[in-house]
C-alpha cells in the first residue's frame, strides 16, 4: 500500500477551505446512508478550480456543495465540451481511507481532456482535490455491504461564448456520492440487450474518452434495454455492426471452457477501463491465458450454445464485476452457463474487492492510502 507521502509525491497545492454553514445533521445523514443506491445521495462538500486562458489553473477551493452559477451561453450547454471520471474511496478495516489507482483516473482524465480540446489538470491537483473532499466528507461512507464513497471529478467549458472553438475558461469540480450497489437488486447476474440500431462510438470519434456526450448517445438504446426488461445495453462496433465493444457504462469479458479469458481490445472506440486493466493483471497473476481480441455477436451466441463459453461479465468502477446471465437481441435470447453468477467471475470479483478494501496483499501497489 502506498503511503500518503508517496501519493502526494508532487507539491500539493494549498486548498482554500470554506466552512459549511449548515452541514447535514448526523441523524439525517445516517438515514441517507442506510440505503444509498447509486448516484442519488450527495455529501456536503465539493471542490472547485477554474482554468483561464493565459492564467492557467486558479485557486483550489473546497466548500459547501450546492448549485453552480452558469451563464446561459456557457459553451458546455451548447457544444457539450465536458469530461468526467468515476472512482471510489474505500473505508479500510483500521478506519483509514484509500483510493484504488487514482493516478490511472488522473491519466485518463487528461487523455479525455486532450481529445475534447481541454486543458490538462496536473495529477497532484486531481488527487489532491479528491483527498481534500474525502477528508471533509469522511462521515459519508455508507455502512452497507459493498459501500464506498463514489467520487465524480468533472470539467466543463464555462466560458460564455457561442462560437465553435475550444473555450477559454473551464471549471473543474469534484463531488462525492455515497454508493451501494449499482444494479438495483445487487444482481447476481444481469441481463443485457444487444443494440443493433444504435452504436456508441465510431473510429476517430470520442469512444475512448470519458465525455458526457458518449453517455447522452447511449440513453436511447439503454432505455430500450430497460423497456425490454434488461439491465444494460451492449454495443457493437459502428463499422461492421458485428464486434462486441462494451456496455453503456462497463467493459465486458468472456471466460471459456479452455480456461482462457478474453476482452475486446482497446481499439479507440471503447473506454480503457481501470477495472478491465486490473482484472487482466489479476487473471495473468493466476496463470490464466488472457486475450485481448475481437469477438463477434454470432460467435458469442454460438459459443454460449456449444458450451465453449462458460461465463461473461461486465466490469467497471460503479458495477465492480457482475456476471452476465442472459443476452437478448432482435434475433432472440441466449443464456450463458446456468444463467447465474459464474465461478471465475466471482473469484476475480472477490480478489479485486479484497485488494481495494485493504483485506488482501496488494502486489501491484494499486491502493493509495489517503487517511
Ligand atoms: N466503459 C464505460 C463506457 C464506462 O463508463 C466505464 C465506467 O467508468 C467503464 C467502461 C469502466 O471503467 P472503469 O473500470 O475505469 O470504471
Ligand atoms: C463508473 O463506473 O464510474 C461510471 O462512470 C459508469 C457510469 C455510472 C457512468
Tab-separated table of C-alpha atoms and ligand atoms in Angstrom:
chain	number	residue	atom	x	y	z
A	1	UNK	CA	0.000	0.000	0.000
A	2	UNK	CA	1.467	3.368	-0.943
A	3	UNK	CA	1.845	5.870	1.865
A	4	UNK	CA	0.270	9.273	1.957
A	5	UNK	CA	3.647	10.837	1.323
A	6	UNK	CA	4.139	8.712	-1.784
A	7	UNK	CA	0.692	9.608	-3.015
A	8	UNK	CA	1.468	13.251	-2.602
A	9	UNK	CA	4.931	12.980	-4.117
A	10	UNK	CA	4.445	16.155	-6.088
A	11	UNK	CA	3.972	19.503	-4.392
A	12	UNK	CA	0.431	19.597	-3.139
A	13	UNK	CA	-1.393	22.828	-3.835
A	14	UNK	CA	-2.968	24.601	-0.884
A	15	UNK	CA	-6.758	24.409	-0.827
A	16	UNK	CA	-8.844	27.254	0.493
A	17	UNK	CA	-11.380	25.728	2.886
A	18	UNK	CA	-14.739	27.467	3.039
A	19	UNK	CA	-16.624	26.335	6.151
A	20	UNK	CA	-20.054	24.788	5.606
A	21	UNK	CA	-22.696	26.963	7.298
A	22	UNK	CA	-25.137	24.066	7.819
A	23	UNK	CA	-23.794	20.533	7.265
A	24	UNK	CA	-26.337	17.703	7.144
A	25	UNK	CA	-27.280	16.768	10.739
A	26	UNK	CA	-25.928	13.325	11.784
A	27	UNK	CA	-29.361	11.737	12.057
A	28	UNK	CA	-30.438	12.857	8.586
A	29	UNK	CA	-27.106	11.665	7.216
A	30	UNK	CA	-27.495	8.251	8.828
A	31	UNK	CA	-30.933	7.899	7.216
A	32	UNK	CA	-29.499	8.793	3.801
A	33	UNK	CA	-26.661	6.296	4.214
A	34	UNK	CA	-28.871	3.338	5.171
A	35	UNK	CA	-29.725	2.518	1.552
A	36	UNK	CA	-27.869	4.929	-0.717
A	37	UNK	CA	-28.216	3.010	-4.011
A	38	UNK	CA	-26.089	4.634	-6.709
A	39	UNK	CA	-25.790	8.319	-7.568
A	40	UNK	CA	-28.760	9.574	-5.554
A	41	UNK	CA	-27.215	10.832	-2.334
A	42	UNK	CA	-24.531	13.522	-2.171
A	43	UNK	CA	-22.137	14.607	0.542
A	44	UNK	CA	-21.813	18.119	1.980
A	45	UNK	CA	-18.777	19.483	0.137
A	46	UNK	CA	-17.313	19.976	-3.297
A	47	UNK	CA	-14.021	21.098	-4.802
A	48	UNK	CA	-13.797	23.838	-7.416
A	49	UNK	CA	-10.862	25.012	-9.524
A	50	UNK	CA	-11.164	27.301	-12.549
A	51	UNK	CA	-8.795	27.456	-15.534
A	52	UNK	CA	-8.498	30.547	-17.708
A	53	UNK	CA	-6.526	31.032	-20.855
A	54	UNK	CA	-3.348	32.953	-20.115
A	55	UNK	CA	-3.666	32.281	-16.377
A	56	UNK	CA	-3.831	28.502	-16.116
A	57	UNK	CA	-5.366	26.814	-13.047
A	58	UNK	CA	-6.504	29.240	-10.368
A	59	UNK	CA	-7.004	28.815	-6.637
A	60	UNK	CA	-8.263	25.455	-5.463
A	61	UNK	CA	-11.130	25.651	-3.033
A	62	UNK	CA	-13.275	23.235	-1.086
A	63	UNK	CA	-16.579	24.454	0.242
A	64	UNK	CA	-20.265	23.655	0.659
A	65	UNK	CA	-21.790	21.604	-2.147
A	66	UNK	CA	-24.547	23.485	-3.920
A	67	UNK	CA	-25.944	24.780	-7.219
A	68	UNK	CA	-23.457	26.486	-9.514
A	69	UNK	CA	-23.967	29.704	-11.444
A	70	UNK	CA	-23.582	29.318	-15.201
A	71	UNK	CA	-24.091	31.864	-17.918
A	72	UNK	CA	-26.776	30.597	-20.340
A	73	UNK	CA	-24.182	30.954	-23.091
A	74	UNK	CA	-21.675	28.706	-21.277
A	75	UNK	CA	-20.172	26.638	-24.084
A	76	UNK	CA	-20.794	23.316	-22.324
A	77	UNK	CA	-24.554	23.873	-22.567
A	78	UNK	CA	-24.319	24.172	-26.329
A	79	UNK	CA	-21.422	22.064	-27.558
A	80	UNK	CA	-21.028	19.525	-24.725
A	81	UNK	CA	-17.377	20.202	-24.029
A	82	UNK	CA	-17.346	18.143	-20.824
A	83	UNK	CA	-15.398	15.210	-19.381
A	84	UNK	CA	-15.599	13.253	-16.130
A	85	UNK	CA	-14.106	10.459	-14.077
A	86	UNK	CA	-15.511	7.944	-11.608
A	87	UNK	CA	-13.567	6.348	-8.762
A	88	UNK	CA	-14.294	5.114	-5.265
A	89	UNK	CA	-12.820	5.801	-1.854
A	90	UNK	CA	-12.933	2.800	0.488
A	91	UNK	CA	-13.057	2.651	4.270
A	92	UNK	CA	-10.341	0.266	5.477
A	93	UNK	CA	-10.667	-2.155	8.385
A	94	UNK	CA	-8.419	0.074	10.548
A	95	UNK	CA	-10.672	3.085	9.950
A	96	UNK	CA	-8.398	4.662	7.336
A	97	UNK	CA	-9.416	5.540	3.806
A	98	UNK	CA	-7.923	4.520	0.474
A	99	UNK	CA	-8.278	5.066	-3.259
A	100	UNK	CA	-7.751	2.488	-5.986
A	101	UNK	CA	-5.304	3.522	-8.716
A	102	UNK	CA	-6.264	7.226	-8.661
A	103	UNK	CA	-3.268	8.091	-10.838
A	104	UNK	CA	-4.856	5.958	-13.580
A	105	UNK	CA	-8.020	8.064	-13.339
A	106	UNK	CA	-5.913	11.234	-13.433
A	107	UNK	CA	-4.138	9.998	-16.570
A	108	UNK	CA	-7.400	9.021	-18.260
A	109	UNK	CA	-8.925	12.371	-17.319
A	110	UNK	CA	-6.073	14.097	-19.128
A	111	UNK	CA	-6.387	11.786	-22.119
A	112	UNK	CA	-10.088	12.735	-22.263
A	113	UNK	CA	-9.129	16.418	-21.896
A	114	UNK	CA	-6.770	16.199	-24.884
A	115	UNK	CA	-9.462	14.585	-27.052
A	116	UNK	CA	-12.003	17.257	-26.111
A	117	UNK	CA	-9.523	20.141	-26.622
A	118	UNK	CA	-9.478	20.975	-22.918
A	119	UNK	CA	-6.550	21.844	-20.628
A	120	UNK	CA	-4.886	19.051	-18.694
A	121	UNK	CA	-5.024	19.046	-14.904
A	122	UNK	CA	-1.812	18.201	-13.009
A	123	UNK	CA	-2.068	14.778	-11.339
A	124	UNK	CA	-1.225	16.326	-7.949
A	125	UNK	CA	-4.215	18.639	-8.249
A	126	UNK	CA	-6.555	15.824	-9.347
A	127	UNK	CA	-5.537	13.550	-6.461
A	128	UNK	CA	-5.211	16.443	-4.022
A	129	UNK	CA	-8.790	17.521	-4.778
A	130	UNK	CA	-10.043	14.029	-4.057
A	131	UNK	CA	-8.079	13.798	-0.830
A	132	UNK	CA	-9.495	17.110	0.368
A	133	UNK	CA	-13.042	16.034	-0.377
A	134	UNK	CA	-12.722	12.617	1.268
A	135	UNK	CA	-11.158	14.265	4.331
A	136	UNK	CA	-14.002	16.814	4.543
A	137	UNK	CA	-16.740	14.224	3.977
A	138	UNK	CA	-15.286	11.241	5.853
A	139	UNK	CA	-18.623	10.789	7.651
A	140	UNK	CA	-20.319	9.952	4.351
A	141	UNK	CA	-19.110	6.361	3.877
A	142	UNK	CA	-22.229	4.181	3.840
A	143	UNK	CA	-22.092	1.397	6.429
A	144	UNK	CA	-23.653	-1.081	3.973
A	145	UNK	CA	-22.149	-4.193	2.394
A	146	UNK	CA	-20.100	-3.159	-0.623
A	147	UNK	CA	-20.461	0.512	0.346
A	148	UNK	CA	-17.996	3.180	-0.746
A	149	UNK	CA	-17.764	6.889	-1.395
A	150	UNK	CA	-18.045	7.351	-5.162
A	151	UNK	CA	-16.099	10.361	-6.403
A	152	UNK	CA	-17.022	12.256	-9.510
A	153	UNK	CA	-14.357	14.687	-10.787
A	154	UNK	CA	-15.525	16.572	-13.889
A	155	UNK	CA	-14.639	19.550	-16.045
A	156	UNK	CA	-16.675	21.653	-18.429
A	157	UNK	CA	-16.365	24.696	-20.675
A	158	UNK	CA	-17.704	27.569	-18.571
A	159	UNK	CA	-16.847	30.420	-20.937
A	160	UNK	CA	-19.872	32.357	-22.213
A	161	UNK	CA	-19.315	32.117	-25.948
A	162	UNK	CA	-21.337	30.674	-28.811
A	163	UNK	CA	-18.606	30.384	-31.423
A	164	UNK	CA	-17.488	26.831	-32.067
A	165	UNK	CA	-13.911	26.609	-30.791
A	166	UNK	CA	-12.210	25.380	-27.604
A	167	UNK	CA	-13.344	27.546	-24.698
A	168	UNK	CA	-11.064	29.936	-22.843
A	169	UNK	CA	-12.448	29.078	-19.412
A	170	UNK	CA	-13.073	25.697	-17.774
A	171	UNK	CA	-14.431	24.730	-14.385
A	172	UNK	CA	-13.219	21.593	-12.607
A	173	UNK	CA	-15.418	20.261	-9.807
A	174	UNK	CA	-15.369	17.153	-7.638
A	175	UNK	CA	-18.472	15.901	-5.859
A	176	UNK	CA	-18.925	12.764	-3.763
A	177	UNK	CA	-21.814	10.327	-3.598
A	178	UNK	CA	-22.124	7.537	-1.028
A	179	UNK	CA	-22.762	4.381	-3.048
A	180	UNK	CA	-24.129	0.906	-2.527
A	181	UNK	CA	-24.760	-1.463	-5.417
A	182	UNK	CA	-25.098	-0.124	-8.953
A	183	UNK	CA	-27.646	-2.710	-10.042
A	184	UNK	CA	-30.874	-2.429	-8.086
A	185	UNK	CA	-31.090	-5.982	-6.871
A	186	UNK	CA	-27.339	-6.248	-6.227
A	187	UNK	CA	-27.969	-8.671	-9.070
A	188	UNK	CA	-26.105	-11.991	-9.066
A	189	UNK	CA	-26.299	-11.938	-12.879
A	190	UNK	CA	-27.607	-9.261	-15.215
A	191	UNK	CA	-29.422	-9.454	-18.494
A	192	UNK	CA	-28.190	-7.370	-21.408
A	193	UNK	CA	-29.676	-6.128	-24.666
A	194	UNK	CA	-27.612	-6.024	-27.861
A	195	UNK	CA	-28.264	-2.735	-29.626
A	196	UNK	CA	-28.364	-3.276	-33.372
A	197	UNK	CA	-29.970	0.042	-34.277
A	198	UNK	CA	-27.605	2.315	-32.366
A	199	UNK	CA	-23.860	2.414	-31.887
A	200	UNK	CA	-21.895	4.139	-29.150
A	201	UNK	CA	-18.705	5.279	-30.859
A	202	UNK	CA	-17.133	5.291	-34.303
A	203	UNK	CA	-13.446	5.048	-35.262
A	204	UNK	CA	-11.938	8.517	-34.897
A	205	UNK	CA	-14.721	9.600	-32.537
A	206	UNK	CA	-14.729	10.064	-28.776
A	207	UNK	CA	-15.360	6.461	-27.659
A	208	UNK	CA	-12.095	6.213	-25.710
A	209	UNK	CA	-12.738	9.493	-23.877
A	210	UNK	CA	-14.932	9.739	-20.813
A	211	UNK	CA	-17.079	12.599	-22.065
A	212	UNK	CA	-20.709	13.230	-21.268
A	213	UNK	CA	-21.687	13.126	-24.935
A	214	UNK	CA	-20.953	9.402	-25.145
A	215	UNK	CA	-23.455	8.779	-22.368
A	216	UNK	CA	-26.065	11.070	-23.910
A	217	UNK	CA	-25.834	8.953	-27.060
A	218	UNK	CA	-26.283	5.757	-25.040
A	219	UNK	CA	-29.518	6.792	-23.336
A	220	UNK	CA	-31.981	5.768	-26.059
A	221	UNK	CA	-30.507	2.263	-26.504
A	222	UNK	CA	-30.169	1.937	-22.713
A	223	UNK	CA	-33.838	2.912	-22.300
A	224	UNK	CA	-34.699	0.354	-24.975
A	225	UNK	CA	-32.846	-2.295	-22.944
A	226	UNK	CA	-34.786	-1.369	-19.788
A	227	UNK	CA	-38.114	-1.266	-21.651
A	228	UNK	CA	-37.474	-4.805	-22.865
A	229	UNK	CA	-36.750	-5.966	-19.325
A	230	UNK	CA	-32.941	-5.989	-19.394
A	231	UNK	CA	-30.400	-4.268	-17.173
A	232	UNK	CA	-27.896	-2.822	-19.635
A	233	UNK	CA	-27.212	-2.300	-23.298
A	234	UNK	CA	-24.189	-3.796	-25.095
A	235	UNK	CA	-22.871	-2.059	-28.198
A	236	UNK	CA	-21.477	-3.483	-31.424
A	237	UNK	CA	-18.805	-1.738	-33.480
A	238	UNK	CA	-20.034	1.047	-35.745
A	239	UNK	CA	-18.258	-0.114	-38.922
A	240	UNK	CA	-19.399	-3.737	-39.243
A	241	UNK	CA	-22.098	-3.949	-36.554
A	242	UNK	CA	-20.625	-7.259	-35.566
A	243	UNK	CA	-17.889	-6.976	-32.924
A	244	UNK	CA	-18.781	-6.669	-29.243
A	245	UNK	CA	-17.474	-3.396	-27.836
A	246	UNK	CA	-18.717	-2.638	-24.332
A	247	UNK	CA	-21.797	-1.865	-22.281
A	248	UNK	CA	-23.199	1.618	-21.710
A	249	UNK	CA	-21.044	2.074	-18.609
A	250	UNK	CA	-18.878	-1.050	-18.303
A	251	UNK	CA	-16.340	-3.171	-20.144
A	252	UNK	CA	-17.083	-6.809	-20.952
A	253	UNK	CA	-15.155	-10.088	-20.516
A	254	UNK	CA	-15.681	-13.659	-21.737
A	255	UNK	CA	-14.428	-16.807	-19.952
A	256	UNK	CA	-14.004	-20.011	-21.961
A	257	UNK	CA	-14.032	-23.703	-21.124
A	258	UNK	CA	-10.356	-23.941	-22.154
A	259	UNK	CA	-9.533	-21.718	-19.186
A	260	UNK	CA	-8.852	-18.557	-21.165
A	261	UNK	CA	-10.249	-15.114	-20.513
A	262	UNK	CA	-10.924	-12.625	-23.290
A	263	UNK	CA	-11.946	-8.984	-23.599
A	264	UNK	CA	-12.266	-6.710	-26.643
A	265	UNK	CA	-9.055	-4.823	-27.486
A	266	UNK	CA	-8.654	-1.074	-26.857
A	267	UNK	CA	-9.425	-0.118	-30.407
A	268	UNK	CA	-10.028	3.564	-29.766
A	269	UNK	CA	-13.795	3.146	-29.657
A	270	UNK	CA	-14.114	1.730	-26.128
A	271	UNK	CA	-13.247	3.223	-22.767
A	272	UNK	CA	-9.939	1.918	-21.381
A	273	UNK	CA	-11.399	0.738	-18.076
A	274	UNK	CA	-9.199	0.677	-14.992
A	275	UNK	CA	-11.168	-2.290	-13.665
A	276	UNK	CA	-10.624	-4.002	-17.032
A	277	UNK	CA	-6.862	-3.474	-16.854
A	278	UNK	CA	-6.732	-4.584	-13.205
A	279	UNK	CA	-8.657	-7.789	-13.925
A	280	UNK	CA	-6.355	-8.590	-16.842
A	281	UNK	CA	-3.420	-8.302	-14.424
A	282	UNK	CA	-5.111	-10.420	-11.740
A	283	UNK	CA	-6.002	-13.112	-14.292
A	284	UNK	CA	-2.386	-13.164	-15.526
A	285	UNK	CA	-1.226	-13.449	-11.893
A	286	UNK	CA	-3.408	-16.580	-11.639
A	287	UNK	CA	-1.731	-18.036	-14.698
A	288	UNK	CA	-4.810	-17.756	-16.891
A	289	UNK	CA	-4.381	-17.250	-20.620
A	290	UNK	CA	-5.579	-13.737	-21.291
A	291	UNK	CA	-6.519	-12.477	-24.741
A	292	UNK	CA	-7.490	-9.024	-25.978
A	293	UNK	CA	-9.268	-9.961	-29.190
A	294	UNK	CA	-12.327	-9.059	-31.174
A	295	UNK	CA	-15.346	-11.279	-30.531
A	296	UNK	CA	-18.401	-11.254	-32.757
A	297	UNK	CA	-22.009	-11.410	-31.621
A	298	UNK	CA	-22.516	-14.584	-33.724
A	299	UNK	CA	-19.514	-16.229	-32.070
A	300	UNK	CA	-20.878	-15.252	-28.681
A	301	UNK	CA	-24.232	-16.853	-29.431
A	302	UNK	CA	-22.607	-19.971	-30.908
A	303	UNK	CA	-20.075	-20.431	-28.097
A	304	UNK	CA	-22.740	-19.998	-25.428
A	305	UNK	CA	-24.831	-22.706	-27.114
A	306	UNK	CA	-21.950	-25.155	-27.613
A	307	UNK	CA	-20.609	-24.740	-24.072
A	308	UNK	CA	-17.304	-23.367	-25.307
A	309	UNK	CA	-18.124	-20.150	-23.445
A	310	UNK	CA	-18.725	-20.640	-19.719
A	311	UNK	CA	-19.096	-17.126	-18.378
A	312	UNK	CA	-19.349	-13.481	-19.357
A	313	UNK	CA	-19.176	-10.473	-17.087
A	314	UNK	CA	-19.360	-6.698	-17.030
A	315	UNK	CA	-16.842	-4.636	-15.075
A	316	UNK	CA	-16.332	-1.040	-14.061
A	317	UNK	CA	-15.944	1.172	-11.025
A	318	UNK	CA	-19.667	1.522	-10.425
A	319	UNK	CA	-20.652	-2.062	-11.309
A	320	UNK	CA	-17.448	-3.724	-9.940
A	321	UNK	CA	-17.662	-7.197	-11.556
A	322	UNK	CA	-21.098	-8.527	-12.432
A	323	UNK	CA	-21.974	-11.752	-14.255
A	324	UNK	CA	-23.989	-11.570	-17.453
A	325	UNK	CA	-26.585	-14.333	-17.349
A	326	UNK	CA	-28.685	-13.574	-20.390
A	327	UNK	CA	-28.143	-11.819	-23.715
A	328	UNK	CA	-31.027	-10.690	-25.904
A	329	UNK	CA	-31.240	-9.139	-29.342
A	330	UNK	CA	-33.773	-8.814	-32.133
A	331	UNK	CA	-32.746	-12.380	-33.151
A	332	UNK	CA	-33.749	-13.842	-29.793
A	333	UNK	CA	-32.182	-14.645	-26.434
A	334	UNK	CA	-29.418	-16.877	-25.207
A	335	UNK	CA	-28.238	-17.866	-21.764
A	336	UNK	CA	-24.651	-18.012	-20.578
A	337	UNK	CA	-23.746	-21.035	-18.479
A	338	UNK	CA	-26.533	-21.631	-15.984
A	339	UNK	CA	-27.702	-18.019	-16.322
A	340	UNK	CA	-26.428	-17.278	-12.811
A	341	UNK	CA	-23.145	-15.984	-11.420
A	342	UNK	CA	-20.040	-17.637	-12.857
A	343	UNK	CA	-17.301	-19.176	-10.717
A	344	UNK	CA	-14.335	-17.389	-12.269
A	345	UNK	CA	-16.305	-14.125	-12.281
A	346	UNK	CA	-16.982	-14.478	-8.561
A	347	UNK	CA	-13.373	-15.315	-7.808
A	348	UNK	CA	-11.976	-12.361	-9.748
A	349	UNK	CA	-14.522	-10.052	-8.146
A	350	UNK	CA	-13.582	-11.229	-4.664
A	351	UNK	CA	-9.856	-10.857	-5.351
A	352	UNK	CA	-10.293	-7.350	-6.710
A	353	UNK	CA	-12.593	-6.192	-3.905
A	354	UNK	CA	-10.293	-7.657	-1.226
A	355	UNK	CA	-7.359	-5.675	-2.625
A	356	UNK	CA	-9.435	-2.489	-2.958
A	357	UNK	CA	-10.566	-2.732	0.663
A	358	UNK	CA	-7.101	-3.482	2.000
A	359	UNK	CA	-8.111	-7.017	3.024
A	360	UNK	CA	-5.595	-8.796	0.779
A	361	UNK	CA	-1.979	-8.152	-0.241
A	362	UNK	CA	-1.601	-5.560	-2.981
A	363	UNK	CA	1.254	-6.878	-5.131
A	364	UNK	CA	0.786	-4.242	-7.834
A	365	UNK	CA	0.781	-1.271	-5.441
A	366	UNK	CA	-2.667	-0.162	-6.582
A	367	UNK	CA	-4.100	1.011	-3.267
A	368	UNK	CA	-3.273	4.537	-2.134
A	369	UNK	CA	-3.992	5.303	1.484
A	370	UNK	CA	-5.263	8.857	1.897
A	371	UNK	CA	-6.357	8.991	5.513
B	1	LIG	N1	-16.865	1.653	-20.150
B	1	LIG	C1	-17.654	2.705	-19.931
B	1	LIG	C2	-18.435	3.246	-21.079
B	1	LIG	C3	-17.713	3.281	-18.646
B	1	LIG	O1	-18.499	4.324	-18.400
B	1	LIG	C4	-16.951	2.719	-17.599
B	1	LIG	C5	-17.010	3.279	-16.256
B	1	LIG	O2	-16.287	4.144	-15.900
B	1	LIG	C6	-16.129	1.627	-17.891
B	1	LIG	C7	-16.121	1.118	-19.165
B	1	LIG	C8	-15.265	1.020	-16.843
B	1	LIG	O3	-14.196	1.854	-16.497
B	1	LIG	P1	-13.528	1.795	-15.071
B	1	LIG	O4	-13.215	0.369	-14.814
B	1	LIG	O5	-12.317	2.623	-15.184
B	1	LIG	O6	-14.513	2.331	-14.114
B	2	LIG	C1	-18.245	4.404	-13.437
B	2	LIG	O1	-18.232	3.187	-13.314
B	2	LIG	O2	-17.571	5.155	-12.710
B	2	LIG	C2	-19.046	5.041	-14.458
B	2	LIG	O3	-18.757	6.136	-14.762
B	2	LIG	C3	-20.139	4.281	-15.059
B	2	LIG	C4	-21.441	5.023	-15.090
B	2	LIG	C5	-22.003	5.291	-13.748
B	2	LIG	C6	-21.392	6.220	-15.966
